[in-house]
PDB file of C-alpha atoms in Angstrom:
ATOM      1  CA  MET T1391       1.817  -7.163  -6.031  1.00 89.00           C
ATOM      2  CA  ARG T1392       2.516  -8.320  -1.604  1.00 91.00           C
ATOM      3  CA  ILE T1393      -0.053  -9.822  -0.547  1.00 96.00           C
ATOM      4  CA  ALA T1394      -0.516 -10.992   2.901  1.00 97.00           C
ATOM      5  CA  LEU T1395      -2.514 -14.526   3.072  1.00 97.00           C
ATOM      6  CA  LEU T1396      -4.823 -15.675   6.338  1.00 97.00           C
ATOM      7  CA  GLU T1397      -4.693 -19.443   6.033  1.00 96.00           C
ATOM      8  CA  ASP T1398      -4.016 -21.642   8.957  1.00 94.00           C
ATOM      9  CA  GLU T1399      -4.168 -25.183   6.808  1.00 94.00           C
ATOM     10  CA  HIS T1400      -0.336 -25.473   5.618  1.00 94.00           C
ATOM     11  CA  GLU T1401      -1.438 -27.173   2.442  1.00 95.00           C
ATOM     12  CA  GLN T1402      -4.081 -24.601   1.602  1.00 94.00           C
ATOM     13  CA  ALA T1403      -1.565 -21.845   2.326  1.00 96.00           C
ATOM     14  CA  GLN T1404       0.698 -23.488   0.026  1.00 96.00           C
ATOM     15  CA  ASN T1405      -1.104 -24.047  -2.858  1.00 95.00           C
ATOM     16  CA  VAL T1406      -2.641 -20.140  -2.955  1.00 96.00           C
ATOM     17  CA  GLN T1407       0.981 -18.856  -1.955  1.00 97.00           C
ATOM     18  CA  ASN T1408       1.764 -21.086  -5.777  1.00 96.00           C
ATOM     19  CA  ILE T1409      -1.078 -20.389  -7.750  1.00 96.00           C
ATOM     20  CA  LEU T1410       0.271 -15.888  -7.050  1.00 96.00           C
ATOM     21  CA  ALA T1411       4.390 -16.853  -7.175  1.00 96.00           C
ATOM     22  CA  GLU T1412       3.217 -18.606 -10.943  1.00 95.00           C
ATOM     23  CA  ARG T1413       1.887 -15.433 -11.665  1.00 93.00           C
ATOM     24  CA  GLY T1414       4.520 -12.853 -10.289  1.00 92.00           C
ATOM     25  CA  HIS T1415       3.027 -11.814  -6.927  1.00 93.00           C
ATOM     26  CA  HIS T1416       4.846 -12.480  -3.642  1.00 92.00           C
ATOM     27  CA  CYS T1417       2.988 -13.924  -0.529  1.00 96.00           C
ATOM     28  CA  ASP T1418       3.490 -13.747   2.802  1.00 96.00           C
ATOM     29  CA  SER T1419       0.981 -16.486   4.392  1.00 97.00           C
ATOM     30  CA  PHE T1420       0.070 -16.257   8.253  1.00 97.00           C
ATOM     31  CA  PRO T1421      -1.474 -19.002  10.107  1.00 96.00           C
ATOM     32  CA  THR T1422      -3.487 -16.843  13.337  1.00 96.00           C
ATOM     33  CA  GLY T1423      -5.128 -13.780  12.978  1.00 96.00           C
ATOM     34  CA  GLN T1424      -2.671 -12.094  15.291  1.00 96.00           C
ATOM     35  CA  SER T1425       0.135 -12.822  13.157  1.00 96.00           C
ATOM     36  CA  PHE T1426      -1.654 -11.699  10.656  1.00 97.00           C
ATOM     37  CA  LEU T1427      -2.740  -8.539  11.940  1.00 95.00           C
ATOM     38  CA  SER T1428       1.089  -7.678  13.083  1.00 93.00           C
ATOM     39  CA  ALA T1429       2.684  -7.948   9.552  1.00 93.00           C
ATOM     40  CA  VAL T1430      -0.194  -5.900   8.224  1.00 92.00           C
ATOM     41  CA  LEU T1431      -0.397  -3.481  10.142  1.00 86.00           C
ATOM     42  CA  HIS T1432       4.020  -3.007  10.071  1.00 84.00           C
ATOM     43  CA  ARG T1433       4.592  -3.981   7.055  1.00 85.00           C
ATOM     44  CA  SER T1434       3.616  -2.843   3.249  1.00 84.00           C
ATOM     45  CA  TYR T1435       0.853  -4.844   1.561  1.00 92.00           C
ATOM     46  CA  ASP T1436      -0.221  -4.613  -2.103  1.00 92.00           C
ATOM     47  CA  LEU T1437      -4.362  -7.178  -1.039  1.00 95.00           C
ATOM     48  CA  LEU T1438      -5.269  -9.524   2.018  1.00 97.00           C
ATOM     49  CA  ILE T1439      -6.857 -13.023   1.143  1.00 97.00           C
ATOM     50  CA  LEU T1440      -8.641 -13.325   3.833  1.00 97.00           C
ATOM     51  CA  ASP T1441     -10.144 -17.395   5.541  1.00 95.00           C
ATOM     52  CA  TRP T1442     -13.107 -17.042   7.945  1.00 93.00           C
ATOM     53  CA  GLN T1443     -12.618 -19.952  10.263  1.00 91.00           C
ATOM     54  CA  ILE T1444      -8.623 -19.324  11.963  1.00 91.00           C
ATOM     55  CA  PRO T1445      -7.992 -20.563  15.529  1.00 90.00           C
ATOM     56  CA  ASP T1446      -7.409 -16.944  17.446  1.00 93.00           C
ATOM     57  CA  MET T1447     -10.265 -14.977  15.401  1.00 93.00           C
ATOM     58  CA  THR T1448     -12.605 -14.658  12.925  1.00 94.00           C
ATOM     59  CA  GLY T1449     -11.974 -13.337   9.228  1.00 94.00           C
ATOM     60  CA  ILE T1450     -14.454 -10.819  10.216  1.00 95.00           C
ATOM     61  CA  ASP T1451     -12.995  -9.618  13.485  1.00 95.00           C
ATOM     62  CA  VAL T1452      -9.355  -9.561  11.364  1.00 96.00           C
ATOM     63  CA  LEU T1453     -11.216  -6.977   8.811  1.00 95.00           C
ATOM     64  CA  GLU T1454     -12.720  -5.099  11.139  1.00 94.00           C
ATOM     65  CA  ASN T1455      -9.180  -4.361  12.449  1.00 94.00           C
ATOM     66  CA  VAL T1456      -7.446  -4.061   9.765  1.00 93.00           C
ATOM     67  CA  ARG T1457     -10.399  -0.782   8.154  1.00 92.00           C
ATOM     68  CA  ALA T1458     -10.532   0.181  11.982  1.00 91.00           C
ATOM     69  CA  GLN T1459      -6.125   0.638  12.031  1.00 89.00           C
ATOM     70  CA  LEU T1460      -4.961   0.391   8.540  1.00 85.00           C
ATOM     71  CA  ASN T1461      -4.961   4.116   7.287  1.00 77.00           C
ATOM     72  CA  TRP T1462      -6.136   3.480   3.266  1.00 83.00           C
ATOM     73  CA  PRO T1463      -8.662   1.224   2.170  1.00 88.00           C
ATOM     74  CA  ILE T1464      -6.324  -2.048   0.782  1.00 92.00           C
ATOM     75  CA  PRO T1465      -8.000  -4.393  -0.980  1.00 94.00           C
ATOM     76  CA  VAL T1466      -9.564  -7.587   0.521  1.00 96.00           C
ATOM     77  CA  ILE T1467     -10.422 -10.965  -0.878  1.00 96.00           C
ATOM     78  CA  PHE T1468     -12.415 -13.696   1.295  1.00 96.00           C
ATOM     79  CA  LEU T1469     -11.236 -16.929   0.139  1.00 94.00           C
ATOM     80  CA  THR T1470     -13.068 -19.589   2.722  1.00 91.00           C
ATOM     81  CA  GLN T1471     -15.673 -22.556   2.629  1.00 90.00           C
ATOM     82  CA  ARG T1472     -18.340 -20.643   3.995  1.00 87.00           C
ATOM     83  CA  ASP T1473     -20.188 -19.490   0.914  1.00 84.00           C
ATOM     84  CA  SER T1474     -23.917 -18.872   2.265  1.00 89.00           C
ATOM     85  CA  GLU T1475     -25.523 -15.887   0.904  1.00 90.00           C
ATOM     86  CA  SER T1476     -25.591 -14.939   4.617  1.00 92.00           C
ATOM     87  CA  ASP T1477     -22.061 -15.092   4.759  1.00 91.00           C
ATOM     88  CA  ILE T1478     -21.079 -13.628   2.066  1.00 91.00           C
ATOM     89  CA  VAL T1479     -23.503 -10.293   2.340  1.00 93.00           C
ATOM     90  CA  ARG T1480     -21.598 -10.671   6.146  1.00 92.00           C
ATOM     91  CA  ALA T1481     -18.206 -10.144   4.489  1.00 92.00           C
ATOM     92  CA  LEU T1482     -18.923  -7.560   2.141  1.00 92.00           C
ATOM     93  CA  ASP T1483     -20.751  -5.355   4.765  1.00 92.00           C
ATOM     94  CA  ALA T1484     -17.609  -5.525   7.159  1.00 91.00           C
ATOM     95  CA  GLY T1485     -15.413  -4.127   4.388  1.00 92.00           C
ATOM     96  CA  ALA T1486     -14.660  -6.904   1.690  1.00 94.00           C
ATOM     97  CA  ASP T1487     -14.155  -6.649  -2.103  1.00 94.00           C
ATOM     98  CA  ASP T1488     -14.617  -9.601  -3.249  1.00 95.00           C
ATOM     99  CA  TYR T1489     -15.451 -13.144  -1.878  1.00 94.00           C
ATOM    100  CA  LEU T1490     -14.038 -16.566  -2.998  1.00 94.00           C
ATOM    101  CA  ALA T1491     -14.778 -20.245  -2.434  1.00 91.00           C
ATOM    102  CA  LYS T1492     -12.257 -23.102  -1.415  1.00 91.00           C
ATOM    103  CA  PRO T1493     -11.092 -24.758  -3.757  1.00 90.00           C
ATOM    104  CA  PRO T1494      -9.625 -21.448  -5.502  1.00 92.00           C
ATOM    105  CA  ARG T1495      -9.412 -21.928  -8.795  1.00 93.00           C
ATOM    106  CA  ALA T1496      -6.337 -20.035 -10.056  1.00 95.00           C
ATOM    107  CA  ALA T1497      -7.290 -18.049 -13.381  1.00 95.00           C
ATOM    108  CA  GLU T1498     -10.473 -16.851 -11.571  1.00 95.00           C
ATOM    109  CA  LEU T1499      -8.017 -16.001  -8.246  1.00 95.00           C
ATOM    110  CA  SER T1500      -5.750 -13.994 -10.761  1.00 94.00           C
ATOM    111  CA  ALA T1501      -8.712 -12.513 -12.557  1.00 94.00           C
ATOM    112  CA  ARG T1502      -9.692 -11.000  -9.880  1.00 94.00           C
ATOM    113  CA  ILE T1503      -7.011  -9.671  -8.228  1.00 94.00           C
ATOM    114  CA  ASN T1504      -6.491  -8.372 -11.224  1.00 91.00           C
ATOM    115  CA  ALA T1505      -9.398  -7.118 -11.512  1.00 90.00           C
ATOM    116  CA  LEU T1506      -8.820  -4.779  -8.051  1.00 90.00           C
ATOM    117  CA  SER T1507      -5.721  -3.919  -8.647  1.00 86.00           C
ATOM    118  CA  ARG T1508      -7.148  -1.789 -11.582  1.00 83.00           C
ATOM    119  CA  ARG T1509     -10.286  -0.768  -9.420  1.00 82.00           C
ATOM    120  CA  THR T1510      -8.181   0.196  -6.332  1.00 75.00           C
ATOM    121  CA  ASN T1511      -5.520   1.920  -8.951  1.00 71.00           C
ATOM    122  CA  PRO T1512      -7.059   3.951 -10.803  1.00 62.00           C
ATOM    123  CA  ASP T1513      -4.645   6.466 -11.559  1.00 60.00           C
ATOM    124  CA  ASN T1514      -2.116   3.875 -13.141  1.00 61.00           C
ATOM    125  CA  GLU T1515      -4.282   4.233 -16.688  1.00 65.00           C
ATOM    126  CA  LYS T1516      -4.202   8.224 -16.363  1.00 76.00           C
ATOM    127  CA  GLU T1517      -1.413  10.547 -18.224  1.00 87.00           C
ATOM    128  CA  VAL T1518      -1.724  13.215 -16.460  1.00 92.00           C
ATOM    129  CA  LEU T1519      -1.947  13.386 -12.612  1.00 93.00           C
ATOM    130  CA  ILE T1520      -3.480  16.378 -10.351  1.00 93.00           C
ATOM    131  CA  TYR T1521      -3.041  16.141  -6.940  1.00 93.00           C
ATOM    132  CA  GLY T1522      -3.786  19.768  -5.138  1.00 93.00           C
ATOM    133  CA  PRO T1523      -0.412  22.341  -6.835  1.00 95.00           C
ATOM    134  CA  PHE T1524       1.387  19.178  -8.511  1.00 96.00           C
ATOM    135  CA  GLU T1525       0.968  17.889 -11.957  1.00 96.00           C
ATOM    136  CA  ILE T1526       2.696  15.102 -12.953  1.00 95.00           C
ATOM    137  CA  ASN T1527       2.983  13.945 -16.824  1.00 95.00           C
ATOM    138  CA  THR T1528       3.308  10.042 -16.886  1.00 92.00           C
ATOM    139  CA  GLN T1529       4.115   9.948 -20.629  1.00 92.00           C
ATOM    140  CA  GLN T1530       6.821  13.267 -20.939  1.00 93.00           C
ATOM    141  CA  ARG T1531       7.765  12.065 -16.897  1.00 94.00           C
ATOM    142  CA  SER T1532       7.532  15.561 -15.803  1.00 95.00           C
ATOM    143  CA  ILE T1533       6.515  16.856 -12.706  1.00 96.00           C
ATOM    144  CA  SER T1534       4.914  20.937 -12.376  1.00 96.00           C
ATOM    145  CA  LEU T1535       4.463  22.803  -8.952  1.00 95.00           C
ATOM    146  CA  HIS T1536       2.333  25.348  -9.699  1.00 95.00           C
ATOM    147  CA  GLY T1537       2.664  25.531 -12.921  1.00 94.00           C
ATOM    148  CA  GLU T1538       6.589  25.435 -12.935  1.00 94.00           C
ATOM    149  CA  GLU T1539       8.220  22.170 -13.812  1.00 95.00           C
ATOM    150  CA  LEU T1540      10.769  21.326 -11.090  1.00 94.00           C
ATOM    151  CA  THR T1541      14.016  19.180 -12.235  1.00 92.00           C
ATOM    152  CA  LEU T1542      14.245  16.029 -11.443  1.00 92.00           C
ATOM    153  CA  THR T1543      16.169  13.056 -11.860  1.00 92.00           C
ATOM    154  CA  ASP T1544      14.602   9.732 -13.383  1.00 92.00           C
ATOM    155  CA  LYS T1545      14.959   8.362  -9.644  1.00 91.00           C
ATOM    156  CA  ASP T1546      13.238  11.195  -8.306  1.00 93.00           C
ATOM    157  CA  PHE T1547      10.145  11.314 -10.774  1.00 95.00           C
ATOM    158  CA  ASP T1548       9.544   7.437  -9.631  1.00 94.00           C
ATOM    159  CA  LEU T1549       9.461   7.925  -6.431  1.00 94.00           C
ATOM    160  CA  THR T1550       7.538  10.987  -6.537  1.00 95.00           C
ATOM    161  CA  LEU T1551       4.826   9.156  -8.565  1.00 94.00           C
ATOM    162  CA  PHE T1552       4.998   6.608  -6.332  1.00 93.00           C
ATOM    163  CA  LEU T1553       4.384   8.579  -3.258  1.00 94.00           C
ATOM    164  CA  PHE T1554       1.030  10.364  -4.892  1.00 94.00           C
ATOM    165  CA  GLN T1555      -0.654   7.234  -5.905  1.00 90.00           C
ATOM    166  CA  ASN T1556      -0.022   5.862  -2.667  1.00 90.00           C
ATOM    167  CA  GLN T1557       0.022   8.836   0.012  1.00 89.00           C
ATOM    168  CA  GLY T1558      -1.805   8.316   2.848  1.00 87.00           C
ATOM    169  CA  ARG T1559      -0.362   4.696   2.766  1.00 89.00           C
ATOM    170  CA  LEU T1560       3.128   3.281   4.656  1.00 89.00           C
ATOM    171  CA  LEU T1561       5.492   2.312   2.561  1.00 91.00           C
ATOM    172  CA  THR T1562       8.374   0.544   4.205  1.00 88.00           C
ATOM    173  CA  ARG T1563      11.880   1.013   3.130  1.00 88.00           C
ATOM    174  CA  GLU T1564      12.356  -2.455   1.498  1.00 86.00           C
ATOM    175  CA  MET T1565       8.768  -1.645  -0.771  1.00 86.00           C
ATOM    176  CA  LEU T1566      10.603   1.169  -1.659  1.00 90.00           C
ATOM    177  CA  LEU T1567      13.732  -0.493  -2.797  1.00 89.00           C
ATOM    178  CA  GLU T1568      11.478  -2.803  -4.751  1.00 85.00           C
ATOM    179  CA  ARG T1569       9.214  -1.079  -6.447  1.00 86.00           C
ATOM    180  CA  VAL T1570      11.218   2.151  -7.306  1.00 89.00           C
ATOM    181  CA  TRP T1571      15.227   0.740  -7.873  1.00 87.00           C
ATOM    182  CA  GLY T1572      14.258  -3.141  -8.279  1.00 81.00           C
ATOM    183  CA  LEU T1573      16.220  -3.901  -5.747  1.00 73.00           C
ATOM    184  CA  ALA T1574      16.387  -6.720  -3.225  1.00 63.00           C
ATOM    185  CA  ARG T1575      14.939  -6.257   0.333  1.00 57.00           C
ATOM    186  CA  ASP T1576      17.963  -6.737   2.642  1.00 56.00           C
ATOM    187  CA  ILE T1577      20.807  -4.459   0.996  1.00 58.00           C
ATOM    188  CA  ASN T1578      21.029  -1.041   3.017  1.00 60.00           C
ATOM    189  CA  THR T1579      18.075   1.573   2.586  1.00 67.00           C
ATOM    190  CA  ARG T1580      20.302   4.307   3.896  1.00 81.00           C
ATOM    191  CA  THR T1581      19.457   5.298  -0.006  1.00 83.00           C
ATOM    192  CA  VAL T1582      16.464   5.344   0.154  1.00 88.00           C
ATOM    193  CA  ASP T1583      16.882   8.344   3.841  1.00 89.00           C
ATOM    194  CA  THR T1584      19.184   9.880   1.179  1.00 89.00           C
ATOM    195  CA  HIS T1585      16.130  10.274  -1.735  1.00 90.00           C
ATOM    196  CA  MET T1586      13.170  10.801   0.566  1.00 91.00           C
ATOM    197  CA  SER T1587      15.101  13.907   1.988  1.00 91.00           C
ATOM    198  CA  ARG T1588      16.449  15.851  -0.899  1.00 91.00           C
ATOM    199  CA  LEU T1589      13.029  15.034  -2.359  1.00 92.00           C
ATOM    200  CA  ARG T1590      11.234  16.916   0.788  1.00 91.00           C
ATOM    201  CA  ARG T1591      13.366  19.712  -0.831  1.00 91.00           C
ATOM    202  CA  ARG T1592      12.852  19.399  -4.575  1.00 92.00           C
ATOM    203  CA  LEU T1593       9.291  19.388  -4.489  1.00 93.00           C
ATOM    204  CA  GLY T1594       9.068  22.268  -1.765  1.00 92.00           C
ATOM    205  CA  LEU T1595       6.542  19.768   0.807  1.00 89.00           C
ATOM    206  CA  ASN T1596       5.080  21.901   3.149  1.00 86.00           C
ATOM    207  CA  PRO T1597       2.068  23.165   4.179  1.00 85.00           C
ATOM    208  CA  GLU T1598       1.917  25.599   1.977  1.00 88.00           C
ATOM    209  CA  ASN T1599       1.849  23.087  -1.476  1.00 92.00           C
ATOM    210  CA  GLY T1600      -0.558  20.518   1.004  1.00 93.00           C
ATOM    211  CA  PHE T1601       1.914  17.779   1.106  1.00 94.00           C
ATOM    212  CA  ARG T1602       4.181  16.298   3.294  1.00 93.00           C
ATOM    213  CA  ILE T1603       6.534  13.158   3.789  1.00 93.00           C
ATOM    214  CA  LYS T1604       6.035  11.423   7.453  1.00 92.00           C
ATOM    215  CA  THR T1605       8.774   9.689   8.449  1.00 91.00           C
ATOM    216  CA  ILE T1606       7.252   6.555  10.260  1.00 88.00           C
ATOM    217  CA  TYR T1607       9.979   5.257  12.861  1.00 82.00           C
ATOM    218  CA  GLN T1608      11.832   2.328  12.284  1.00 79.00           C
ATOM    219  CA  ARG T1609       9.197   1.531   9.837  1.00 83.00           C
ATOM    220  CA  GLY T1610       9.233   4.118   6.495  1.00 89.00           C
ATOM    221  CA  TYR T1611       7.138   6.880   5.396  1.00 93.00           C
ATOM    222  CA  ARG T1612       4.103   8.495   4.054  1.00 92.00           C
ATOM    223  CA  LEU T1613       3.239  10.510   2.098  1.00 94.00           C
ATOM    224  CA  GLU T1614       0.279  12.965   3.534  1.00 92.00           C
ATOM    225  CA  ALA T1615      -2.410  15.477   2.753  1.00 91.00           C
ATOM    226  CA  MET T1616      -2.375  18.447   5.285  1.00 85.00           C
ATOM    227  CA  LYS T1617      -4.272  21.473   5.826  1.00 70.00           C
ATOM    228  CA  ALA T1618      -3.423  25.122   5.232  1.00 47.00           C
ATOM    229  CA  LEU T1619      -1.385  26.332   8.164  1.00 41.00           C
ATOM    230  CA  ASP T1620      -2.156  29.684   9.569  1.00 42.00           C
ATOM    231  CA  ASN T1621       0.976  32.150  10.248  1.00 41.00           C
ATOM    232  CA  ASP T1622       2.200  31.240  13.516  1.00 42.00           C
ATOM    233  CA  GLU T1623       2.234  27.789  12.783  1.00 40.00           C
ATOM    234  CA  LEU T1624       3.897  27.873   9.580  1.00 36.00           C
ATOM    235  CA  GLU T1625       6.830  29.951  11.711  1.00 37.00           C
ATOM    236  CA  ARG T1626       7.051  26.546  13.921  1.00 41.00           C
ATOM    237  CA  PRO T1627       9.921  24.502  12.735  1.00 40.00           C
ATOM    238  CA  LEU T1628       8.904  20.758  12.159  1.00 43.00           C
ATOM    239  CA  ALA T1629      10.201  17.927  14.207  1.00 44.00           C
ATOM    240  CA  ALA T1630      12.619  15.482  12.649  1.00 43.00           C
ATOM    241  CA  ASN T1631       9.776  12.751  12.108  1.00 45.00           C
ATOM    242  CA  GLU T1632       7.643  15.325  10.356  1.00 44.00           C
TER     243      GLU T1632
END
């Protein structure tokens, strides 16, 4: 998983990063609320870990900003020295999914992260996934539209599955390269743009079928559910970034 950590104490941040790295996760650490929010709102993370007391704002302020501005329910864990019942209740009421006291025990932190991942990604365990007129069979690695099987390459299938399992979420080109292609983030990203352009046509991603891939300028892509449009709107050509 790609995890963003809000922690202003270097030693504490390093400890958490080491725990996560040992279990195969990638963790970026940020010492202030502003730097954390800037990263979270412009990159792709799977989970957030927040401290409560930081220099420029509270962890609750950061959480409220995340919930107000991020367009998908990213899982959030509070990791803080504040462990009174009232603090825990306040954090959970503000939108946190879990709460741990510092310093974290490595096995417990890992288990909590794994539990949150299972809870927030239930489709990962299913064999057949239904998204409107699309049916994805994860075992047979096939995709049907209105009951007719589509002709797709293996990479098209992997990319389509990842998009639908993360619909509504900004996916950066770098993240797509990591998750779908298994490549380093610093290589040329034109291959992602080429596949996305082809996938729009092959999947019939348009208002009639209820979904579109939206290009987010200089950031990446997002699969969005769409409402059916009337005939006048259907005749209007989509803009370049739609």
